[in-house]
Amino acid sequence: MTIQSDQAKVKASNWQTQVLEYCLRIGNFFCFAGWAWGHLYWEPSYASILWSEASFEWFQQFGYSWEEFTGTGANDGLIQKCIQWIGWICVANAVLSFTARRNSWIQLCLLTSGSLFMLAVAVAKYIRSGFELPMLIEHGGQILSPILLVMALSIGVRNRITTMTAIIAVMMTFGGHGLYAVGLWPTPATFVGMTRVVIGWDYDASKLFLLVAGVLDFIVCFGVLIPFLRRSSALYAMIWGIVTAAARPVAGMSWELNYWGADQFLHESAYRAPHFFIPLFLYLYWTYTKVQHSFGSLTLETKDMTLPSTTK
Amino acid sequence: MRNRIFASLIILLIANTVVGQNRRRVDLSIPEVDRKDVICFALYTVHDQTLKLTAQLYPLKNDEVRLARLEIKKEGNWVEVAQTEVIEQGWTAPFRVAKWDDANTWQYRVRHGEQAVYEGTIRRNPTDKDEIVVAGFTGNSIMPAHGGDISRQDILDNIQRINADILFFAGDQVYDHKRHYAAWLKFGRDFGDIIKDRPTICLPDDHDVGQPNLWGESGKISTLRGAADGGYAQPGLYVQEVERAQTSHLPDPADPHKIGQDISVYFTNLNWGNIDFAILEDRKFKTGPAGRVPKQGPRPDHIRNPEYDPVSVDVEGAILLGKRQLAFLKSWTQDWQNAKMKVALSQTIFCGGAHIHGSASGRLHADMDSNGWPQSGRNRAIDALRKGFAFHLAGDQHLATIFHHGVNEHRDAIWSFCVPSIANLYLRWWAPLEAGANREDNMPEYTGDHLDGFGNKVTNYAAANPEKKPAGNILNTRSAGFGIVRLNTKTREITMECWPRNVDITSDDAQQYPGWPRTISQLDNYHPRSWGKMKEFQFDYAHPVVQLVDNETDEVLYTIRAQNSFFTPHAPLNREFTIKVGKDSPDRVITTSAKAKK
């Protein structure tokens, strides 16, 4: 190998690292931007958990009165304020998706707390669903998205831990979806409803379609672990992630609605961005690895550690 | 650091809630029953000499016949009068028997196979009774946290004590959004003992069909969380099963054309004891607000901004009852065959009947899940109902109220009674910020003339507000209970009673919620204060049907069966009316130039 060809490989590796990083940055950005919209413009889906007597009893321990907790009508109570604060935390996390760098530890810590926030959201939705396990599992992609970005920035996008975390994120998202879609837990009515509206099929055909999609979800879960299947599995996961995220606005938006219904539905797609950006990350990573293996014996992971964040 | 502390707090809160939820979960498993007990309960109505009875079965085994039989006891012997196939999806057995003799009481039994027997009584039509007693219920939460696990035996005992003539379940009989069948069986086990012996009307509401709110939009598929985009969140098959279980025993629908997803309609009327009940579906055709009205709060169906312009949400094309039901109401209010009084039954009342929503969610200016929205549709509905002096009985609000509604002026339309929840899942309060105008002496400030959050004219007479922080008696501090309506066909008076749970309502010291009982006249349902009176008309037969038609518009002002053989019509001033009368329908003109005077 000549010095020149080594430099070309490093240059290519740098560029690819940037692409991989941006997959995670963009996915995380849209995820938190979507949730920010859901908090600041609408009410988050888990809000009913906060609006419960159990919550009030808990906050009462800290001296909050009924009016302080609920608001009086003339002003917001703790609940409304909490939702607003959380919304702004989401905005901050969305911004951090692009500003965080390898050595900016404060930003990385804040991003990590984004995973904790997403875990809390997932648990809240899990409770609301009546403790349906797939509800918790399917949020794996969104929960792990910030921490995946932190890993990519701090230990490298090609680090084995980073890629394994990405694989786990995909497996959780698609495993959760699959458990619902095949009916091991009751298939959410919206799955069938969206299928019917988007494709126009009747109930039975839609159920069959979801069953097939559910089986494919499981195949993806195993496929990403099998070397000769992993690229095609990741590619399928990316496409299916886009389709399922897009199904919300496609099914719900209409020319007749104010803003065509965009304010109601687009953020539902946005916060599902990790469902297709993480598979895209894996697909590209495995594609680049394959190409670079065919180049020669340059150890990319080692290189990645020496040339980590190209946007320094 | 603050972020981490906050996140820790959230996790602790959620963990606390998880533990709490686990402690309070409800067992909705379907019990394995002996084959002799495979019929859980049965509901029925009799209307126009037609009996409709639906038996609700536990799941049948593969080798069991799918045939159910209905027998009645004639001269000491059981005689089969009908057979029907058991519909597997929901395990219902709907019977229909024409030419039913409603002048007599009959013992009946539903049979399945050789062993299963379920017995009850088909009552005779109580046309000779002066007072028809209706028991009204809503909101049957089974969650222990709301007292839902407390036995319903007090309700059963009270209904037996007063021997109610008819039962009305206004909605939310089932709160489980995925297991209607299992929850419906539990409902049957809880209430079957009173349902089996008297006509029962059930209206499925939002929770029954598996969603938190319902704007049916003629059967559209809803895909938005919360379903404010309109339509049904659950598949049509699920909705069909729910409606089959809860409404297939109702009289045949007035206009049976199906809506989207092959969902049936059931709006109709039931004449019992000379009371003509209109059974309405105020959710089925209603438009969803999301994307149709300007955003006024954190939910597309909630208005939090008290400064908003109510006219801005009364958007063109938004539907409440829909053309088909309005057409039905038009003919129903003019039809007084065998009817002395009229009552409309629907899921909820035609106004925003609460200000503070949820155990902790604070003040809400207006809620589009109520029938106060869309305002034009609300006005059309109560304008149609007042033309027959219909009293409105409903539920859903989780808050018992009495309202006198207004369209053009306060108190110019029908009265409504929203009954309290059996067990109150979700607390609401009627708490206007300003005192009501024209209150009765010594009445609370929340009574009197108000505008609801949509600008609708309403006059409140009572509200069973729960305690601000319910504690102790988990049912009654949350204002749980039931309503009784006494319809006196002789005096034409309507008495509303609102009872808490676990009291003997026949005992002398039993107390109703503050504001009840209240008695009104049938005529109060359409008696604007600006109107005047005409001269008294005498007839040569008792109880004629009288109709006033506006000469200028040719529209019917109202139709009513007179209480006596004379009648003094009331009507708007400075307008001329044609008066028609008849024994059963207004087919004879007696004057074409009647005018009212102050």
Short mmCIF file of C-alpha atoms in Angstrom, two decimals, chain B residues 27 49 59-60 88 93 142 156 176 190 194 201 240 268 271 303 348 383 390 395 397 461 480 508 511-512:
data_model
loop_
_atom_site.label_atom_id
_atom_site.label_comp_id
_atom_site.label_asym_id
_atom_site.label_seq_id
_atom_site.Cartn_x
_atom_site.Cartn_y
_atom_site.Cartn_z
CA ASP B 27 -59.94 -8.87 36.74
CA GLN B 49 -96.82 -5.15 19.87
CA PRO B 59 -68.83 -18.59 25.04
CA LEU B 60 -70.23 -21.83 23.68
CA GLU B 88 -70.70 -16.16 17.71
CA ALA B 93 -79.03 -14.42 20.72
CA ILE B 142 -65.35 -0.98 37.57
CA LEU B 156 -80.60 -3.32 42.59
CA ASP B 176 -62.56 -1.43 28.84
CA ASP B 190 -74.04 -6.90 38.08
CA ILE B 194 -83.17 -5.87 37.50
CA ILE B 201 -82.66 0.89 27.01
CA GLN B 240 -71.02 -3.86 15.34
CA THR B 268 -85.85 4.94 17.08
CA ASN B 271 -93.71 3.85 23.48
CA ILE B 303 -60.93 25.02 24.49
CA THR B 348 -75.26 13.40 26.70
CA ASP B 383 -85.41 23.27 18.43
CA ALA B 390 -89.69 16.59 25.00
CA GLY B 395 -75.60 10.92 31.04
CA GLN B 397 -70.86 14.01 32.00
CA TYR B 461 -80.96 24.50 38.48
CA ALA B 480 -71.74 8.76 42.20
CA ASP B 508 -87.67 8.96 55.29
CA GLN B 511 -81.32 12.66 51.11
CA GLN B 512 -80.78 13.41 47.46
#
